[in-house]
């Protein structure tokens, strides 16, 4: 299935299991010579904000949001849902009557199946949050799994370090390849 179709189907699954995501309306695939040339996923508008604006929220208001993120993630995992691109831009929130609601977007890359604690805690590595925010999330997520919080914190930061190093290597390699391509064009 195309990315658009996967986003459409995964949004339906999330909604069926009781999780917020913009309601899917349709997906469109435009083919050329039998191959998908363009694709579009259409969904309802949402007034939720991306998690990456959390730094603009006061500390006393961000604490309940961070706890809700950990609890929401735990519920996802208990429902055998693993969002592969679980990043600060793909987790949305809204505050209604002093209670935070969470919604997910960019749902085209998800896996379904039983998760271990280690796999679950690894889901937080793409979150672009300060260390104290990630520590709080790791503590709450560990508590929900009945795992010692020190183990959760240690695992999260080990996985986050590995993820960051891989991203840096990939970025460096892209730069080298880009410089090489530029050099080749210049040499001609």
Phi, psi and omega in degrees: 000149179288167176302320181296315179295319179297318178299317180297309183293319180293326176297319178298319179297314179303312181296319178298327181271004174091018179255145180284138170197151177304133183299126180288138179251312182193168167225149183233134176236125178253122183253152175222125182055038177080000180245148178292123181261318179218153177214150182220140173246128182244130180219171177294153173289147175231145179262013176290155179256151176288147181301336183292358174266008184300332180293343177274356182262141180297155183301320182291334178271335181280333180303308179297329178294315180296320177296319179295323177300313179298316181292319179297316179297318178301315179297319176304310184294324177292338176264016176062037179244126178233110180275114187290324181257058184277077185246169183298335178275343182258357174253120182250156178216160176213139177259117179234119180053047180060026175231133181272137173248144182244143174223152180245144174230178182055053188271013184289340179245093178224153174239152180233129180156168182299143181238146172269168176301316183298316178294320181295315182293331178294337181298342183272356187295334181277353180289124180269073184234156177298158182305317182294327177292314180296323179297315179298316178298315180298320178298312182293317179298318178297316179302317181295330178271357185060042178245142178305129184300329179296323178294316179299315180296314180300314180297313182302313183286333173293312179297320180295320177297316178298316180298315181296319178295318178297318179297318180295317178298317180297317179296318179296318179296317178299321180294315180299315180294322178295316178297320180296317179298316178298317179297318179297317180294318181295322182291335180289000000 
